[in-house]
Short mmCIF file of N, CA and C in Angstrom, two decimals:
data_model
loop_
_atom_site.label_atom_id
_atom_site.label_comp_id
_atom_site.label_asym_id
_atom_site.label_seq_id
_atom_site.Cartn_x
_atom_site.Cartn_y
_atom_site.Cartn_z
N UNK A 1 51.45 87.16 79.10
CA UNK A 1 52.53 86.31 78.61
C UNK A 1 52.39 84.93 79.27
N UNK A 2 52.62 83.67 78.88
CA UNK A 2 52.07 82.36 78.82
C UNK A 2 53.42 81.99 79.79
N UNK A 3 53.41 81.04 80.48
CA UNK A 3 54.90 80.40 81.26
C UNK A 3 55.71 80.05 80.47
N UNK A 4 55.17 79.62 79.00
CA UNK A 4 56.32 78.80 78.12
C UNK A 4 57.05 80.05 77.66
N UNK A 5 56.13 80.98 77.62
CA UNK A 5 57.50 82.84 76.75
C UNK A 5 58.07 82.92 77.80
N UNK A 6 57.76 82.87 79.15
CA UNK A 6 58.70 83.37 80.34
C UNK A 6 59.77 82.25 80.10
N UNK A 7 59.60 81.09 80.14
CA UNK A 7 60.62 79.93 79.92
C UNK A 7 61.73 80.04 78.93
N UNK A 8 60.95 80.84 77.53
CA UNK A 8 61.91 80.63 77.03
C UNK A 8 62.55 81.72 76.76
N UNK A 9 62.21 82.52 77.33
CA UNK A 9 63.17 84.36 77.93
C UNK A 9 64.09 83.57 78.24
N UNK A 10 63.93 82.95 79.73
CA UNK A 10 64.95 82.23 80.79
C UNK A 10 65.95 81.48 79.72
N UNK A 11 65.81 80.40 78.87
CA UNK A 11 66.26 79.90 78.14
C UNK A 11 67.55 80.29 77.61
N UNK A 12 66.48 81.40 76.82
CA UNK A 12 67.55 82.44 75.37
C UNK A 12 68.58 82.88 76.32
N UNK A 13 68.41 83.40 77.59
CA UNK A 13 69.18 84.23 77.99
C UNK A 13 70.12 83.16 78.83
N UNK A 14 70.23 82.19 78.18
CA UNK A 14 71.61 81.16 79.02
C UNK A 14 70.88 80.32 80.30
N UNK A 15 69.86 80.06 80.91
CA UNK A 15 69.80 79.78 81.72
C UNK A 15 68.93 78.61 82.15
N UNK A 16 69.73 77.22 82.56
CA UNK A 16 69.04 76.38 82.84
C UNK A 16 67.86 76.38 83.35
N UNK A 17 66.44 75.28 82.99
CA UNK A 17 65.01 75.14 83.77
C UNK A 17 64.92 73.95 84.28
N UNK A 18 64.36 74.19 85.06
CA UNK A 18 63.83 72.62 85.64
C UNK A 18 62.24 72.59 86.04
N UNK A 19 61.60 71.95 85.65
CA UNK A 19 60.03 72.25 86.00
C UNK A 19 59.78 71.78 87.52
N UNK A 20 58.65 72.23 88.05
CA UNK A 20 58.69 72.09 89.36
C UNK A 20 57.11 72.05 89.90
N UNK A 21 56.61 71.72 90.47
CA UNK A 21 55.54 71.49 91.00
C UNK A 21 54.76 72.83 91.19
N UNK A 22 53.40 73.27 91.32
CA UNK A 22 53.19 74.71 91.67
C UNK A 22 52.88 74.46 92.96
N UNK A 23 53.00 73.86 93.59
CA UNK A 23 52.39 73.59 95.17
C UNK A 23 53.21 74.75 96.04
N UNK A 24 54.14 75.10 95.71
CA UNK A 24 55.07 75.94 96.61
C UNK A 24 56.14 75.11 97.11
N UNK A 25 56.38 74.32 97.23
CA UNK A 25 57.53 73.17 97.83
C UNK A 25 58.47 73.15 96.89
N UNK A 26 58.64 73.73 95.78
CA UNK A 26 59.85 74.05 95.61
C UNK A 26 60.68 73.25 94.49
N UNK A 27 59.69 71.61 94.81
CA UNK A 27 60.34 70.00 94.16
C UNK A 27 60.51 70.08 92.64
N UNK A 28 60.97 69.25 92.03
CA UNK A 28 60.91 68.96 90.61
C UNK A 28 59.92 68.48 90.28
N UNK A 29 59.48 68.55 89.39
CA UNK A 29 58.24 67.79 89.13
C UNK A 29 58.52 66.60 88.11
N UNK A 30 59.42 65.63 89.43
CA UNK A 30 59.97 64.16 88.70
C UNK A 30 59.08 63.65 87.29
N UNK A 31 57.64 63.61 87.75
CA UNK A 31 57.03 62.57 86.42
C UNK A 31 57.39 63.11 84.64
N UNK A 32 57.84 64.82 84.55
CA UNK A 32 58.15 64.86 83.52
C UNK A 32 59.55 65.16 83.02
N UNK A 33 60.50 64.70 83.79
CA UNK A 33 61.94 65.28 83.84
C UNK A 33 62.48 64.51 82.92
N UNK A 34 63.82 64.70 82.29
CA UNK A 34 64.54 63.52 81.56
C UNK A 34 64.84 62.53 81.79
N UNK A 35 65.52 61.24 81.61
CA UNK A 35 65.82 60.20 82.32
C UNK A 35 67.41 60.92 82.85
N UNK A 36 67.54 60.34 84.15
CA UNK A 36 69.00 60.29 84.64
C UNK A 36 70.27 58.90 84.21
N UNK A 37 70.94 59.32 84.87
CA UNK A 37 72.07 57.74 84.56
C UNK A 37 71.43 56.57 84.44
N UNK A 38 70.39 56.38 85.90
CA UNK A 38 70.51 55.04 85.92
C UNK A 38 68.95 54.99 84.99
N UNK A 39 68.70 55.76 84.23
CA UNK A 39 67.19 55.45 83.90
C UNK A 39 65.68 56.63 83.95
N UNK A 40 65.74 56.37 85.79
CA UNK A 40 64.57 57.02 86.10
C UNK A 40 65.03 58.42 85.87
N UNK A 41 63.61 59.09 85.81
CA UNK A 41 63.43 60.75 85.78
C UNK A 41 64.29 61.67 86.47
N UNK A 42 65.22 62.87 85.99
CA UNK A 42 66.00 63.49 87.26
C UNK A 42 66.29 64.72 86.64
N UNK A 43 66.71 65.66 87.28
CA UNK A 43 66.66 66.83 87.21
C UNK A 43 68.44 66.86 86.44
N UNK A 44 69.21 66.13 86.81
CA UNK A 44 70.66 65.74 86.73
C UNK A 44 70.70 66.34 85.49
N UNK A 45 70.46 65.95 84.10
CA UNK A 45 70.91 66.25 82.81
C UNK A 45 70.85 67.75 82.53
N UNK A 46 70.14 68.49 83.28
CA UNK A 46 69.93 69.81 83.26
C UNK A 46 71.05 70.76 83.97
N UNK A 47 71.26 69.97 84.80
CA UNK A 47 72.71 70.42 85.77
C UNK A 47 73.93 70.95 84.71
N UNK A 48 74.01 70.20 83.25
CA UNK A 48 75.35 70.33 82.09
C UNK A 48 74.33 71.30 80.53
N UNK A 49 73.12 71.05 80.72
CA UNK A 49 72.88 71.87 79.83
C UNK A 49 71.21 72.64 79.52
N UNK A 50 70.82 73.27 78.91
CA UNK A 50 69.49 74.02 78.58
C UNK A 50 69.03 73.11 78.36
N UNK A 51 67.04 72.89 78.53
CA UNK A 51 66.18 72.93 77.89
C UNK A 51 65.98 72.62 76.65
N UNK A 52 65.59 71.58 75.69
CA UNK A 52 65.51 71.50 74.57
C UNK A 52 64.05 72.54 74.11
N UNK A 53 64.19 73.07 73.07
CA UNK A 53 62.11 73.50 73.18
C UNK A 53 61.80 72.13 72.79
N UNK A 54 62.17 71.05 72.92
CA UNK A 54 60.46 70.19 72.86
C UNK A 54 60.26 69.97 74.37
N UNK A 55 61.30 70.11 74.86
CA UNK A 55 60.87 69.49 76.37
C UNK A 55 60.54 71.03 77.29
N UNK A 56 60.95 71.98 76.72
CA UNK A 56 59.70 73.19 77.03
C UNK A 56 58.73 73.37 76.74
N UNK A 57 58.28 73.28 75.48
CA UNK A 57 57.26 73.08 75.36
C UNK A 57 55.81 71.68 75.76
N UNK A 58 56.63 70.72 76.21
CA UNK A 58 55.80 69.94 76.82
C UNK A 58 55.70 70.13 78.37
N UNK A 59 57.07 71.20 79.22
CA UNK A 59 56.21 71.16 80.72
C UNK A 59 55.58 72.17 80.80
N UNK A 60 55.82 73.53 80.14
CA UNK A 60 55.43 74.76 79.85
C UNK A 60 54.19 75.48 79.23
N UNK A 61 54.12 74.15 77.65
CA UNK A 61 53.19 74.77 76.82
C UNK A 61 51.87 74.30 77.33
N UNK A 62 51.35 73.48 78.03
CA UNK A 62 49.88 73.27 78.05
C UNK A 62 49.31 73.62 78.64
N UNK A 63 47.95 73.25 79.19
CA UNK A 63 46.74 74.14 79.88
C UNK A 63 47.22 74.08 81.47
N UNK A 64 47.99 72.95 81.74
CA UNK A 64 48.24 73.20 82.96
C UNK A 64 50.06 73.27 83.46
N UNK A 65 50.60 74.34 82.97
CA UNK A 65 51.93 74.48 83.24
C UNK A 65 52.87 74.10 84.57
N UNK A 66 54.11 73.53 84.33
CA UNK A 66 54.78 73.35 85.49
C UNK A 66 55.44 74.75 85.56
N UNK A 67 55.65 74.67 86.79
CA UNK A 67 56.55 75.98 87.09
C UNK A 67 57.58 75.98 87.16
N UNK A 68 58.23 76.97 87.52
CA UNK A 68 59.84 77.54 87.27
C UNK A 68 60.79 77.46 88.37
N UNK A 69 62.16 76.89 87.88
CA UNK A 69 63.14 76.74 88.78
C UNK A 69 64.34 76.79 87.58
N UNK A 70 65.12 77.82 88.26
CA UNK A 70 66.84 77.90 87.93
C UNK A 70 67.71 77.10 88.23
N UNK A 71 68.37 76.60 87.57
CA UNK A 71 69.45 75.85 87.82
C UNK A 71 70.90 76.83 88.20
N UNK A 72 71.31 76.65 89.41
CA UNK A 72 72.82 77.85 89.03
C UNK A 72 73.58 76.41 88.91
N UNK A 73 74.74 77.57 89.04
CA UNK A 73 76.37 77.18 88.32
C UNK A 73 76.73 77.06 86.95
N UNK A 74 77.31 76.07 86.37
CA UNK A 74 78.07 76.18 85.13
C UNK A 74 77.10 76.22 84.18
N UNK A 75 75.70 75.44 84.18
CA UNK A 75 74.82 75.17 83.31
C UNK A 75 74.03 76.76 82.54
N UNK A 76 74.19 77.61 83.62
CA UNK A 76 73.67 78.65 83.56
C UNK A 76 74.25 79.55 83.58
N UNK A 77 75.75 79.34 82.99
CA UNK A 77 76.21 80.38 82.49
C UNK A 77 76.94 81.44 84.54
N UNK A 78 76.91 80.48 85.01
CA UNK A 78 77.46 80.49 86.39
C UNK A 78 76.90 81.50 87.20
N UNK A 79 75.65 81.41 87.24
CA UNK A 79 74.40 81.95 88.09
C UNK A 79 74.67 81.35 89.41
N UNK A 80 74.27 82.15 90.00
CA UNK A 80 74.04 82.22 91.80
C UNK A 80 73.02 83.11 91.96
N UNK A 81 72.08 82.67 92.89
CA UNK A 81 70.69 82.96 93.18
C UNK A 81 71.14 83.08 95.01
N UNK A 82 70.85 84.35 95.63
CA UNK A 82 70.74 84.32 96.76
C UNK A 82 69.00 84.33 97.02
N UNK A 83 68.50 83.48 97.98
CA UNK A 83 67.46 83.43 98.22
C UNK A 83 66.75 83.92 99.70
N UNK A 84 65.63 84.75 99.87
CA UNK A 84 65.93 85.74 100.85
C UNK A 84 64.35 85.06 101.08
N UNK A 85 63.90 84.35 102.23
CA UNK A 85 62.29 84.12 102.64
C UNK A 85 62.31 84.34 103.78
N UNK A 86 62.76 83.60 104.67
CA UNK A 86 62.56 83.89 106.24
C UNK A 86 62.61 84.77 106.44
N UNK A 87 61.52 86.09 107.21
CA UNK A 87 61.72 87.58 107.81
C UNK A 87 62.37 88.63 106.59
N UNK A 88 61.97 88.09 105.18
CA UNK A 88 63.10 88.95 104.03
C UNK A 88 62.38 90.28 104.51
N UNK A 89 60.99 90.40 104.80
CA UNK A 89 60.88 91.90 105.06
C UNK A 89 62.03 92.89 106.35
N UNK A 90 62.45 91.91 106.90
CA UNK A 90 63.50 92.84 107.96
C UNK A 90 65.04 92.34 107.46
N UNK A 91 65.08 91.29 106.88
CA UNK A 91 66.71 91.12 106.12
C UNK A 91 67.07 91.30 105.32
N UNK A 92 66.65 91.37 104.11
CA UNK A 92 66.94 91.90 102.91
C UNK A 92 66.75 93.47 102.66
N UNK A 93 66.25 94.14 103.22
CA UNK A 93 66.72 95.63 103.32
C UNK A 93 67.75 96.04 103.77
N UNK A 94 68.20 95.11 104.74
CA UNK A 94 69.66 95.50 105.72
C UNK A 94 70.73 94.92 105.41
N UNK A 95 70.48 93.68 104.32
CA UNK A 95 71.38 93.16 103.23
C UNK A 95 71.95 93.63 101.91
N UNK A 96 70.59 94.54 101.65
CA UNK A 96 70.80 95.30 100.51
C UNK A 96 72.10 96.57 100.95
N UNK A 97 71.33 97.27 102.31
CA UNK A 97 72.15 98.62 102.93
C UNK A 97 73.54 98.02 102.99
N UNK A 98 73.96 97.05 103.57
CA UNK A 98 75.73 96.37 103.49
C UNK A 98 75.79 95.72 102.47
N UNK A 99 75.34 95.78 101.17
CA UNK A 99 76.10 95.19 100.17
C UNK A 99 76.42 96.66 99.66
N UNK A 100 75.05 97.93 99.41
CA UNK A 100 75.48 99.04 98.74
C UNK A 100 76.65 100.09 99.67
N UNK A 101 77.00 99.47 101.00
CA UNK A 101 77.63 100.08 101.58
C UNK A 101 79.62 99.64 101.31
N UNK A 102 79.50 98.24 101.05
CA UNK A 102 80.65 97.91 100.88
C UNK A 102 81.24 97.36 99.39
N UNK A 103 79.67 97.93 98.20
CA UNK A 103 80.29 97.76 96.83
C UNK A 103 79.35 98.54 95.97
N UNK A 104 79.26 99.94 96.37
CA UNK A 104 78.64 100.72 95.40
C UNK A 104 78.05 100.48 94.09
N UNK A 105 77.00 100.49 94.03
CA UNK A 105 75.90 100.65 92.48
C UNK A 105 76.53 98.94 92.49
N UNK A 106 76.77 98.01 93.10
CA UNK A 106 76.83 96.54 92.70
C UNK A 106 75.40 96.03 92.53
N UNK A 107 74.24 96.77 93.28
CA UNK A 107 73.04 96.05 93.14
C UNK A 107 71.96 96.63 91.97
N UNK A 108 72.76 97.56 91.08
CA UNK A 108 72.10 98.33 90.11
C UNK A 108 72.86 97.05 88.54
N UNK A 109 73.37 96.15 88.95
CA UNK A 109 74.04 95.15 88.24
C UNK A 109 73.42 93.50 88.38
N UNK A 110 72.77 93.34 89.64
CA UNK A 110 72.08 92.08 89.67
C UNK A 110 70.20 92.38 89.46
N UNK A 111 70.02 90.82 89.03
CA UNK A 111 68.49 90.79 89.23
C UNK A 111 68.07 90.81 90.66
N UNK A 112 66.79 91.32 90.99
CA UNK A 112 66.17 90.85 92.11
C UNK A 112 64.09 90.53 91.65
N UNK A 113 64.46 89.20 91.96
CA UNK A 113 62.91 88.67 91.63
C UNK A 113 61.89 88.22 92.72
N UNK A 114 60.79 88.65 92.61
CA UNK A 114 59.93 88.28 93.65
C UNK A 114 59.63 86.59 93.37
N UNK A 115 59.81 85.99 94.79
CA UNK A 115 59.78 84.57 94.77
C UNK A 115 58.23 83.90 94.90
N UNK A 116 58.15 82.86 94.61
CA UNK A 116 56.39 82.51 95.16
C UNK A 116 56.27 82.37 96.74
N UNK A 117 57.36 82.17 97.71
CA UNK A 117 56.70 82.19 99.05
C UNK A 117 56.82 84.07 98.88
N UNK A 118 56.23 84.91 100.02
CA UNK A 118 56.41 86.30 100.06
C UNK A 118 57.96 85.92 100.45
N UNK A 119 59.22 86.75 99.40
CA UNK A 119 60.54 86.53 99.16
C UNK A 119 60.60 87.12 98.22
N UNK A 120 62.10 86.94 97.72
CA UNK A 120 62.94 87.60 96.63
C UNK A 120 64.18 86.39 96.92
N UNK A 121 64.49 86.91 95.56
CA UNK A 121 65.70 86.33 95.15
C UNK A 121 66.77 87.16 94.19
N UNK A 122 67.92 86.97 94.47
CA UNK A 122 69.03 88.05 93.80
C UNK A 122 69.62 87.39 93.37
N UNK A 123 69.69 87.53 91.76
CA UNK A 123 70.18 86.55 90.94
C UNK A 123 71.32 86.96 90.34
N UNK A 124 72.77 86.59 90.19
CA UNK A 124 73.78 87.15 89.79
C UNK A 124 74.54 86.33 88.77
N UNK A 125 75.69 86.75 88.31
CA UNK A 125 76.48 85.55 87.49
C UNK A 125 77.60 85.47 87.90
N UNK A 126 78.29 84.88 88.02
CA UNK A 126 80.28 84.95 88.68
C UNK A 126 81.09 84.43 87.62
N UNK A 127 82.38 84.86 88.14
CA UNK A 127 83.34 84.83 87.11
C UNK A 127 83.72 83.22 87.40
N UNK A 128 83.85 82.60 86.32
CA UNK A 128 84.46 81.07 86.74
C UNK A 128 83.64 80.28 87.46
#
């Protein structure tokens, strides 16, 4: 499956993109973003709404794809992403044990995605 079908899974299913550099750092990848207020390139317009497919398909569709970043809050349908890297091999097991300890089968209800540093991320939605 190509980054642009994963993109536009993410998409369909409510959820803001922002393209991002593959270096691992995490950044936007300013040179192809929308313009912001004052003009230059910014991640900002994405903050209130989805992805057009032309502008998926231009960071997504070609030989050399940008990568993937979620936008939470309102844009996305009010996503919250807990992000687990530092030591996740000794914290996020013991995060998982006190969340299933103090809200039963709650984690049989969120995503959990493997991140590009060795990580995860637990992706949820909230009310409001």
């Amino acid at each position: 499956m190509s980054v642009l079908d994963e993109a536009m899974k993410y998409i369909k299913g409510g959820i803001s993109l922002v393209p991002v550099g593959t270096d691992g750092l995490k950044q936007p990848a300013s040179s192809v973003l929308p313009p912001g207020e004052n003009g230059k390139p910014s991640w900002n317009p994405l903050r209130s709404r989805l992805p057009t497919d032309a502008e998926a398909g231009r960071w997504w569709g070609g030989p050399s794809p940008a990568g993937l970043a979620a936008v939470c809050g309102a844009a996305s349908g009010n996503l919250e992403v807990i992000d687990f890297d530092n030591q996740c091999a000794d914290i996020f097991p013991r995060w998982m044990a006190a969340v299933e300890e103090q809200a039963p089968e709650l984690l049989l209800r969120v995503a959990v995605v493997d991140s590009p540093r060795p990580g995860v991320h637990v992706w949820l939605r909230c009310a409001g």
